[in-house]
Amino acid sequence: MRIVFASKVARPPVLKALQTAPNVELIDCEDLAQVAAHVQDADALVISDPRGADGKAIADALKRDGCRVKWVQAVTAGVNGLLTHGVPAQIVITNQGGAVAPAVAEHAMAMVLAMVRRIGDIMDRSRQQRWSKEFDPPLMSVEARTMVIVGYGNIGRELAQRAKGFGMKLVGVSRSGKRDDLLDEAYPLERLHDALAKADVVAVTIASVPGTRHVIDAQAIAATKKGAYFTNVSRGETVDPVALRRALESGHFAGAFLDVTDPEPLPADDPLWRAPNLLISPHTAGAGSTQTGVRIARVVVDNVKRFQAGEPLQHTVEL
């Protein structure tokens, strides 16, 4: 089978795994911009989420007559950059099956703790050599507080495990409203506002698909308890940035910490940068784990074997 590969995410382990996989002719692209030129004669693509113009070019190539691609394997959690432009129904799309979830959940928990313990303010005062115990909003402990996790998939459950260790109460929101032994309560997505009313902390880990764009909008924010903290480690488009900025400016949210924005990178003149009590990390939640690449490579190789054997693929993306 002929596979086109392009990704900076987990590139060394995935490239090595594909190079040593039996019966694979590999086309290795240095970046996503080169992929569209090789799509026509490929059986499968192994790529990171192609955002912007790259996503459109690849989607357009997949729609051309004679294209034989049957499968796209994303080495990222999301592939919305491709789905935004439409993909032929016969093409199966899979992702990395939560391989990056432990690192993202660790980052999300760090973000929550940084907000409630006012670590940003403490760092500023330390650099200024200023001793002050006054904080606005005041310091908060997460013990016995409620975290509402919007999107209870791989990342959501990994985050729940970490939050449980800090003594938090946990509410999970998912499309199915599935229950889990880590959760105190579970809600279906259509009851999102009921869940948000209980939140001291809101953590967004939901997959970005057309149906979840701006799932956190002005109405959802209004339903959230005043003084709650907010974090997003999924995709920027799941949150209405104008509504979020206004919630911070009004004090409805005590603070927010984002790892993702819409657009990315966030332009220097975007008003979101100037929102009070907001911290932004540059989409780095998944970085740093030596095991993430190993897990991603394992998922890719397993699905290559399944594809070659005509077996169902693992970790298909629900469209």
PDB file of N, CA and C in Angstrom, residues 63-145:
ATOM      1  N   LYS A  63     -11.265  14.860  -3.117  1.00  0.00           N
ATOM      2  CA  LYS A  63     -12.547  14.866  -3.832  1.00  0.00           C
ATOM      3  C   LYS A  63     -12.397  14.674  -5.343  1.00  0.00           C
ATOM      4  N   ARG A  64     -11.173  14.711  -5.845  1.00  0.00           N
ATOM      5  CA  ARG A  64     -10.978  14.630  -7.288  1.00  0.00           C
ATOM      6  C   ARG A  64     -11.302  13.234  -7.816  1.00  0.00           C
ATOM      7  N   ASP A  65     -11.810  13.182  -9.034  1.00  0.00           N
ATOM      8  CA  ASP A  65     -12.111  11.895  -9.675  1.00  0.00           C
ATOM      9  C   ASP A  65     -10.846  11.053  -9.763  1.00  0.00           C
ATOM     10  N   GLY A  66     -10.989   9.783  -9.468  1.00  0.00           N
ATOM     11  CA  GLY A  66      -9.868   8.855  -9.571  1.00  0.00           C
ATOM     12  C   GLY A  66      -9.028   8.752  -8.312  1.00  0.00           C
ATOM     13  N   CYS A  67      -9.288   9.589  -7.332  1.00  0.00           N
ATOM     14  CA  CYS A  67      -8.527   9.495  -6.077  1.00  0.00           C
ATOM     15  C   CYS A  67      -8.858   8.170  -5.389  1.00  0.00           C
ATOM     16  N   ARG A  68      -7.842   7.418  -5.013  1.00  0.00           N
ATOM     17  CA  ARG A  68      -8.095   6.093  -4.455  1.00  0.00           C
ATOM     18  C   ARG A  68      -7.896   6.022  -2.939  1.00  0.00           C
ATOM     19  N   VAL A  69      -7.653   7.148  -2.300  1.00  0.00           N
ATOM     20  CA  VAL A  69      -7.471   7.156  -0.841  1.00  0.00           C
ATOM     21  C   VAL A  69      -8.736   6.638  -0.163  1.00  0.00           C
ATOM     22  N   LYS A  70      -8.553   5.679   0.731  1.00  0.00           N
ATOM     23  CA  LYS A  70      -9.666   5.092   1.481  1.00  0.00           C
ATOM     24  C   LYS A  70      -9.592   5.421   2.972  1.00  0.00           C
ATOM     25  N   TRP A  71      -8.438   5.952   3.411  1.00  0.00           N
ATOM     26  CA  TRP A  71      -8.250   6.120   4.855  1.00  0.00           C
ATOM     27  C   TRP A  71      -7.302   7.287   5.121  1.00  0.00           C
ATOM     28  N   VAL A  72      -7.683   8.127   6.099  1.00  0.00           N
ATOM     29  CA  VAL A  72      -6.808   9.193   6.597  1.00  0.00           C
ATOM     30  C   VAL A  72      -6.587   8.968   8.089  1.00  0.00           C
ATOM     31  N   GLN A  73      -5.338   8.765   8.449  1.00  0.00           N
ATOM     32  CA  GLN A  73      -4.957   8.592   9.854  1.00  0.00           C
ATOM     33  C   GLN A  73      -4.368   9.901  10.368  1.00  0.00           C
ATOM     34  N   ALA A  74      -5.029  10.511  11.345  1.00  0.00           N
ATOM     35  CA  ALA A  74      -4.494  11.714  11.979  1.00  0.00           C
ATOM     36  C   ALA A  74      -3.607  11.301  13.152  1.00  0.00           C
ATOM     37  N   VAL A  75      -2.442  11.917  13.245  1.00  0.00           N
ATOM     38  CA  VAL A  75      -1.562  11.659  14.391  1.00  0.00           C
ATOM     39  C   VAL A  75      -1.856  12.657  15.511  1.00  0.00           C
ATOM     40  N   THR A  76      -2.835  13.522  15.275  1.00  0.00           N
ATOM     41  CA  THR A  76      -3.314  14.459  16.280  1.00  0.00           C
ATOM     42  C   THR A  76      -4.671  13.977  16.794  1.00  0.00           C
ATOM     43  N   ALA A  77      -5.137  14.603  17.885  1.00  0.00           N
ATOM     44  CA  ALA A  77      -6.451  14.248  18.419  1.00  0.00           C
ATOM     45  C   ALA A  77      -7.555  14.742  17.493  1.00  0.00           C
ATOM     46  N   GLY A  78      -7.349  15.943  16.918  1.00  0.00           N
ATOM     47  CA  GLY A  78      -8.358  16.526  16.048  1.00  0.00           C
ATOM     48  C   GLY A  78      -7.940  16.508  14.598  1.00  0.00           C
ATOM     49  N   VAL A  79      -8.938  16.586  13.720  1.00  0.00           N
ATOM     50  CA  VAL A  79      -8.665  16.670  12.284  1.00  0.00           C
ATOM     51  C   VAL A  79      -9.668  17.636  11.649  1.00  0.00           C
ATOM     52  N   ASN A  80     -10.102  18.609  12.455  1.00  0.00           N
ATOM     53  CA  ASN A  80     -11.138  19.529  11.996  1.00  0.00           C
ATOM     54  C   ASN A  80     -10.663  20.406  10.848  1.00  0.00           C
ATOM     55  N   GLY A  81      -9.346  20.631  10.757  1.00  0.00           N
ATOM     56  CA  GLY A  81      -8.821  21.407   9.642  1.00  0.00           C
ATOM     57  C   GLY A  81      -9.127  20.775   8.303  1.00  0.00           C
ATOM     58  N   LEU A  82      -9.295  19.453   8.292  1.00  0.00           N
ATOM     59  CA  LEU A  82      -9.678  18.728   7.079  1.00  0.00           C
ATOM     60  C   LEU A  82     -11.194  18.643   6.957  1.00  0.00           C
ATOM     61  N   LEU A  83     -11.862  18.318   8.060  1.00  0.00           N
ATOM     62  CA  LEU A  83     -13.310  18.123   8.036  1.00  0.00           C
ATOM     63  C   LEU A  83     -14.059  19.394   7.669  1.00  0.00           C
ATOM     64  N   THR A  84     -13.497  20.538   8.005  1.00  0.00           N
ATOM     65  CA  THR A  84     -14.137  21.820   7.695  1.00  0.00           C
ATOM     66  C   THR A  84     -14.440  21.956   6.212  1.00  0.00           C
ATOM     67  N   HIS A  85     -13.601  21.362   5.381  1.00  0.00           N
ATOM     68  CA  HIS A  85     -13.736  21.508   3.932  1.00  0.00           C
ATOM     69  C   HIS A  85     -14.443  20.315   3.288  1.00  0.00           C
ATOM     70  N   GLY A  86     -14.844  19.341   4.088  1.00  0.00           N
ATOM     71  CA  GLY A  86     -15.589  18.203   3.574  1.00  0.00           C
ATOM     72  C   GLY A  86     -14.688  17.113   3.022  1.00  0.00           C
ATOM     73  N   VAL A  87     -15.008  15.883   3.384  1.00  0.00           N
ATOM     74  CA  VAL A  87     -14.256  14.716   2.930  1.00  0.00           C
ATOM     75  C   VAL A  87     -15.252  13.707   2.370  1.00  0.00           C
ATOM     76  N   PRO A  88     -14.949  13.067   1.237  1.00  0.00           N
ATOM     77  CA  PRO A  88     -15.868  12.064   0.686  1.00  0.00           C
ATOM     78  C   PRO A  88     -16.267  11.017   1.725  1.00  0.00           C
ATOM     79  N   ALA A  89     -17.532  10.636   1.707  1.00  0.00           N
ATOM     80  CA  ALA A  89     -18.089   9.764   2.738  1.00  0.00           C
ATOM     81  C   ALA A  89     -17.399   8.402   2.808  1.00  0.00           C
ATOM     82  N   GLN A  90     -16.833   7.946   1.687  1.00  0.00           N
ATOM     83  CA  GLN A  90     -16.231   6.606   1.680  1.00  0.00           C
ATOM     84  C   GLN A  90     -14.859   6.571   2.358  1.00  0.00           C
ATOM     85  N   ILE A  91     -14.310   7.722   2.693  1.00  0.00           N
ATOM     86  CA  ILE A  91     -12.994   7.760   3.334  1.00  0.00           C
ATOM     87  C   ILE A  91     -13.154   7.663   4.846  1.00  0.00           C
ATOM     88  N   VAL A  92     -12.468   6.703   5.445  1.00  0.00           N
ATOM     89  CA  VAL A  92     -12.489   6.520   6.893  1.00  0.00           C
ATOM     90  C   VAL A  92     -11.421   7.430   7.501  1.00  0.00           C
ATOM     91  N   ILE A  93     -11.794   8.164   8.538  1.00  0.00           N
ATOM     92  CA  ILE A  93     -10.841   9.025   9.237  1.00  0.00           C
ATOM     93  C   ILE A  93     -10.656   8.508  10.655  1.00  0.00           C
ATOM     94  N   THR A  94      -9.406   8.346  11.041  1.00  0.00           N
ATOM     95  CA  THR A  94      -9.086   7.886  12.391  1.00  0.00           C
ATOM     96  C   THR A  94      -8.126   8.881  13.039  1.00  0.00           C
ATOM     97  N   ASN A  95      -8.125   8.890  14.370  1.00  0.00           N
ATOM     98  CA  ASN A  95      -7.154   9.730  15.072  1.00  0.00           C
ATOM     99  C   ASN A  95      -6.239   8.879  15.943  1.00  0.00           C
ATOM    100  N   GLN A  96      -5.459   9.534  16.803  1.00  0.00           N
ATOM    101  CA  GLN A  96      -4.443   8.792  17.560  1.00  0.00           C
ATOM    102  C   GLN A  96      -4.972   8.150  18.832  1.00  0.00           C
ATOM    103  N   GLY A  97      -6.277   8.129  18.982  1.00  0.00           N
ATOM    104  CA  GLY A  97      -6.877   7.324  20.030  1.00  0.00           C
ATOM    105  C   GLY A  97      -6.507   7.692  21.449  1.00  0.00           C
ATOM    106  N   GLY A  98      -6.304   8.958  21.697  1.00  0.00           N
ATOM    107  CA  GLY A  98      -5.991   9.377  23.060  1.00  0.00           C
ATOM    108  C   GLY A  98      -4.543   9.232  23.456  1.00  0.00           C
ATOM    109  N   ALA A  99      -3.667   9.017  22.487  1.00  0.00           N
ATOM    110  CA  ALA A  99      -2.249   8.840  22.804  1.00  0.00           C
ATOM    111  C   ALA A  99      -1.658  10.058  23.500  1.00  0.00           C
ATOM    112  N   VAL A 100      -2.171  11.241  23.169  1.00  0.00           N
ATOM    113  CA  VAL A 100      -1.640  12.476  23.749  1.00  0.00           C
ATOM    114  C   VAL A 100      -2.410  12.887  25.007  1.00  0.00           C
ATOM    115  N   ALA A 101      -3.455  12.152  25.342  1.00  0.00           N
ATOM    116  CA  ALA A 101      -4.346  12.556  26.429  1.00  0.00           C
ATOM    117  C   ALA A 101      -3.654  12.745  27.780  1.00  0.00           C
ATOM    118  N   PRO A 102      -2.743  11.864  28.210  1.00  0.00           N
ATOM    119  CA  PRO A 102      -2.108  12.087  29.511  1.00  0.00           C
ATOM    120  C   PRO A 102      -1.366  13.416  29.608  1.00  0.00           C
ATOM    121  N   ALA A 103      -0.624  13.779  28.562  1.00  0.00           N
ATOM    122  CA  ALA A 103       0.119  15.043  28.593  1.00  0.00           C
ATOM    123  C   ALA A 103      -0.828  16.241  28.585  1.00  0.00           C
ATOM    124  N   VAL A 104      -1.881  16.178  27.769  1.00  0.00           N
ATOM    125  CA  VAL A 104      -2.833  17.288  27.705  1.00  0.00           C
ATOM    126  C   VAL A 104      -3.551  17.455  29.038  1.00  0.00           C
ATOM    127  N   ALA A 105      -3.929  16.338  29.647  1.00  0.00           N
ATOM    128  CA  ALA A 105      -4.618  16.399  30.943  1.00  0.00           C
ATOM    129  C   ALA A 105      -3.702  16.967  32.022  1.00  0.00           C
ATOM    130  N   GLU A 106      -2.438  16.610  31.971  1.00  0.00           N
ATOM    131  CA  GLU A 106      -1.471  17.160  32.931  1.00  0.00           C
ATOM    132  C   GLU A 106      -1.372  18.677  32.775  1.00  0.00           C
ATOM    133  N   HIS A 107      -1.312  19.130  31.534  1.00  0.00           N
ATOM    134  CA  HIS A 107      -1.234  20.569  31.262  1.00  0.00           C
ATOM    135  C   HIS A 107      -2.507  21.269  31.749  1.00  0.00           C
ATOM    136  N   ALA A 108      -3.658  20.651  31.477  1.00  0.00           N
ATOM    137  CA  ALA A 108      -4.931  21.246  31.896  1.00  0.00           C
ATOM    138  C   ALA A 108      -5.002  21.366  33.418  1.00  0.00           C
ATOM    139  N   MET A 109      -4.561  20.339  34.130  1.00  0.00           N
ATOM    140  CA  MET A 109      -4.593  20.396  35.595  1.00  0.00           C
ATOM    141  C   MET A 109      -3.641  21.470  36.105  1.00  0.00           C
ATOM    142  N   ALA A 110      -2.493  21.606  35.448  1.00  0.00           N
ATOM    143  CA  ALA A 110      -1.554  22.663  35.822  1.00  0.00           C
ATOM    144  C   ALA A 110      -2.174  24.038  35.596  1.00  0.00           C
ATOM    145  N   MET A 111      -2.926  24.183  34.504  1.00  0.00           N
ATOM    146  CA  MET A 111      -3.595  25.441  34.207  1.00  0.00           C
ATOM    147  C   MET A 111      -4.615  25.796  35.286  1.00  0.00           C
ATOM    148  N   VAL A 112      -5.383  24.797  35.702  1.00  0.00           N
ATOM    149  CA  VAL A 112      -6.385  25.023  36.754  1.00  0.00           C
ATOM    150  C   VAL A 112      -5.714  25.463  38.046  1.00  0.00           C
ATOM    151  N   LEU A 113      -4.675  24.761  38.440  1.00  0.00           N
ATOM    152  CA  LEU A 113      -3.987  25.096  39.689  1.00  0.00           C
ATOM    153  C   LEU A 113      -3.331  26.469  39.612  1.00  0.00           C
ATOM    154  N   ALA A 114      -2.767  26.784  38.443  1.00  0.00           N
ATOM    155  CA  ALA A 114      -2.140  28.099  38.276  1.00  0.00           C
ATOM    156  C   ALA A 114      -3.162  29.209  38.450  1.00  0.00           C
ATOM    157  N   MET A 115      -4.392  28.987  37.953  1.00  0.00           N
ATOM    158  CA  MET A 115      -5.421  30.017  38.084  1.00  0.00           C
ATOM    159  C   MET A 115      -5.886  30.172  39.524  1.00  0.00           C
ATOM    160  N   VAL A 116      -6.297  29.083  40.142  1.00  0.00           N
ATOM    161  CA  VAL A 116      -6.926  29.207  41.460  1.00  0.00           C
ATOM    162  C   VAL A 116      -5.930  29.585  42.551  1.00  0.00           C
ATOM    163  N   ARG A 117      -4.641  29.236  42.342  1.00  0.00           N
ATOM    164  CA  ARG A 117      -3.613  29.593  43.324  1.00  0.00           C
ATOM    165  C   ARG A 117      -2.884  30.873  42.922  1.00  0.00           C
ATOM    166  N   ARG A 118      -3.342  31.526  41.847  1.00  0.00           N
ATOM    167  CA  ARG A 118      -2.835  32.835  41.408  1.00  0.00           C
ATOM    168  C   ARG A 118      -1.329  32.815  41.166  1.00  0.00           C
ATOM    169  N   ILE A 119      -0.862  31.764  40.520  1.00  0.00           N
ATOM    170  CA  ILE A 119       0.578  31.595  40.303  1.00  0.00           C
ATOM    171  C   ILE A 119       1.148  32.715  39.427  1.00  0.00           C
ATOM    172  N   GLY A 120       0.379  33.181  38.447  1.00  0.00           N
ATOM    173  CA  GLY A 120       0.854  34.287  37.614  1.00  0.00           C
ATOM    174  C   GLY A 120       1.135  35.525  38.438  1.00  0.00           C
ATOM    175  N   ASP A 121       0.203  35.888  39.337  1.00  0.00           N
ATOM    176  CA  ASP A 121       0.398  37.052  40.207  1.00  0.00           C
ATOM    177  C   ASP A 121       1.593  36.851  41.131  1.00  0.00           C
ATOM    178  N   ILE A 122       1.719  35.637  41.667  1.00  0.00           N
ATOM    179  CA  ILE A 122       2.829  35.349  42.580  1.00  0.00           C
ATOM    180  C   ILE A 122       4.166  35.500  41.867  1.00  0.00           C
ATOM    181  N   MET A 123       4.243  35.015  40.636  1.00  0.00           N
ATOM    182  CA  MET A 123       5.476  35.152  39.867  1.00  0.00           C
ATOM    183  C   MET A 123       5.805  36.622  39.618  1.00  0.00           C
ATOM    184  N   ASP A 124       4.783  37.412  39.256  1.00  0.00           N
ATOM    185  CA  ASP A 124       5.008  38.843  39.029  1.00  0.00           C
ATOM    186  C   ASP A 124       5.528  39.516  40.293  1.00  0.00           C
ATOM    187  N   ARG A 125       4.934  39.214  41.442  1.00  0.00           N
ATOM    188  CA  ARG A 125       5.345  39.852  42.701  1.00  0.00           C
ATOM    189  C   ARG A 125       6.736  39.402  43.125  1.00  0.00           C
ATOM    190  N   SER A 126       7.045  38.154  42.831  1.00  0.00           N
ATOM    191  CA  SER A 126       8.379  37.661  43.170  1.00  0.00           C
ATOM    192  C   SER A 126       9.445  38.405  42.373  1.00  0.00           C
ATOM    193  N   ARG A 127       9.190  38.608  41.067  1.00  0.00           N
ATOM    194  CA  ARG A 127      10.141  39.353  40.240  1.00  0.00           C
ATOM    195  C   ARG A 127      10.269  40.813  40.697  1.00  0.00           C
ATOM    196  N   GLN A 128       9.164  41.328  41.247  1.00  0.00           N
ATOM    197  CA  GLN A 128       9.164  42.718  41.733  1.00  0.00           C
ATOM    198  C   GLN A 128       9.671  42.837  43.168  1.00  0.00           C
ATOM    199  N   GLN A 129       9.990  41.682  43.783  1.00  0.00           N
ATOM    200  CA  GLN A 129      10.437  41.643  45.184  1.00  0.00           C
ATOM    201  C   GLN A 129       9.397  42.295  46.097  1.00  0.00           C
ATOM    202  N   ARG A 130       8.140  41.946  45.840  1.00  0.00           N
ATOM    203  CA  ARG A 130       7.034  42.558  46.584  1.00  0.00           C
ATOM    204  C   ARG A 130       6.288  41.493  47.370  1.00  0.00           C
ATOM    205  N   TRP A 131       6.171  41.699  48.686  1.00  0.00           N
ATOM    206  CA  TRP A 131       5.474  40.764  49.577  1.00  0.00           C
ATOM    207  C   TRP A 131       4.057  41.263  49.796  1.00  0.00           C
ATOM    208  N   SER A 132       3.072  40.513  49.246  1.00  0.00           N
ATOM    209  CA  SER A 132       1.675  40.907  49.415  1.00  0.00           C
ATOM    210  C   SER A 132       0.803  39.656  49.403  1.00  0.00           C
ATOM    211  N   LYS A 133      -0.120  39.583  50.353  1.00  0.00           N
ATOM    212  CA  LYS A 133      -1.023  38.439  50.448  1.00  0.00           C
ATOM    213  C   LYS A 133      -2.412  38.744  49.902  1.00  0.00           C
ATOM    214  N   GLU A 134      -2.595  39.901  49.313  1.00  0.00           N
ATOM    215  CA  GLU A 134      -3.897  40.298  48.791  1.00  0.00           C
ATOM    216  C   GLU A 134      -4.007  39.913  47.316  1.00  0.00           C
ATOM    217  N   PHE A 135      -5.053  39.175  46.966  1.00  0.00           N
ATOM    218  CA  PHE A 135      -5.272  38.743  45.584  1.00  0.00           C
ATOM    219  C   PHE A 135      -6.715  39.033  45.193  1.00  0.00           C
ATOM    220  N   ASP A 136      -6.898  39.435  43.937  1.00  0.00           N
ATOM    221  CA  ASP A 136      -8.229  39.693  43.412  1.00  0.00           C
ATOM    222  C   ASP A 136      -8.319  39.100  42.007  1.00  0.00           C
ATOM    223  N   PRO A 137      -9.077  37.991  41.816  1.00  0.00           N
ATOM    224  CA  PRO A 137      -9.859  37.257  42.810  1.00  0.00           C
ATOM    225  C   PRO A 137      -8.967  36.611  43.875  1.00  0.00           C
ATOM    226  N   PRO A 138      -9.528  36.273  45.033  1.00  0.00           N
ATOM    227  CA  PRO A 138      -8.735  35.682  46.107  1.00  0.00           C
ATOM    228  C   PRO A 138      -8.283  34.260  45.772  1.00  0.00           C
ATOM    229  N   LEU A 139      -7.304  33.781  46.522  1.00  0.00           N
ATOM    230  CA  LEU A 139      -6.854  32.397  46.356  1.00  0.00           C
ATOM    231  C   LEU A 139      -8.010  31.431  46.601  1.00  0.00           C
ATOM    232  N   MET A 140      -8.010  30.336  45.861  1.00  0.00           N
ATOM    233  CA  MET A 140      -9.039  29.315  46.030  1.00  0.00           C
ATOM    234  C   MET A 140      -8.372  27.942  46.050  1.00  0.00           C
ATOM    235  N   SER A 141      -8.896  27.049  46.852  1.00  0.00           N
ATOM    236  CA  SER A 141      -8.463  25.656  46.837  1.00  0.00           C
ATOM    237  C   SER A 141      -9.442  24.848  45.990  1.00  0.00           C
ATOM    238  N   VAL A 142      -8.928  23.868  45.248  1.00  0.00           N
ATOM    239  CA  VAL A 142      -9.830  23.039  44.436  1.00  0.00           C
ATOM    240  C   VAL A 142     -10.481  21.925  45.247  1.00  0.00           C
ATOM    241  N   GLU A 143     -10.004  21.684  46.452  1.00  0.00           N
ATOM    242  CA  GLU A 143     -10.563  20.621  47.283  1.00  0.00           C
ATOM    243  C   GLU A 143     -12.060  20.841  47.502  1.00  0.00           C
ATOM    244  N   ALA A 144     -12.857  19.819  47.207  1.00  0.00           N
ATOM    245  CA  ALA A 144     -14.317  19.826  47.369  1.00  0.00           C
ATOM    246  C   ALA A 144     -15.023  20.758  46.386  1.00  0.00           C
ATOM    247  N   ARG A 145     -14.284  21.340  45.445  1.00  0.00           N
ATOM    248  CA  ARG A 145     -14.898  22.162  44.399  1.00  0.00           C
ATOM    249  C   ARG A 145     -15.326  21.269  43.239  1.00  0.00           C
TER     250      ARG A 145
END
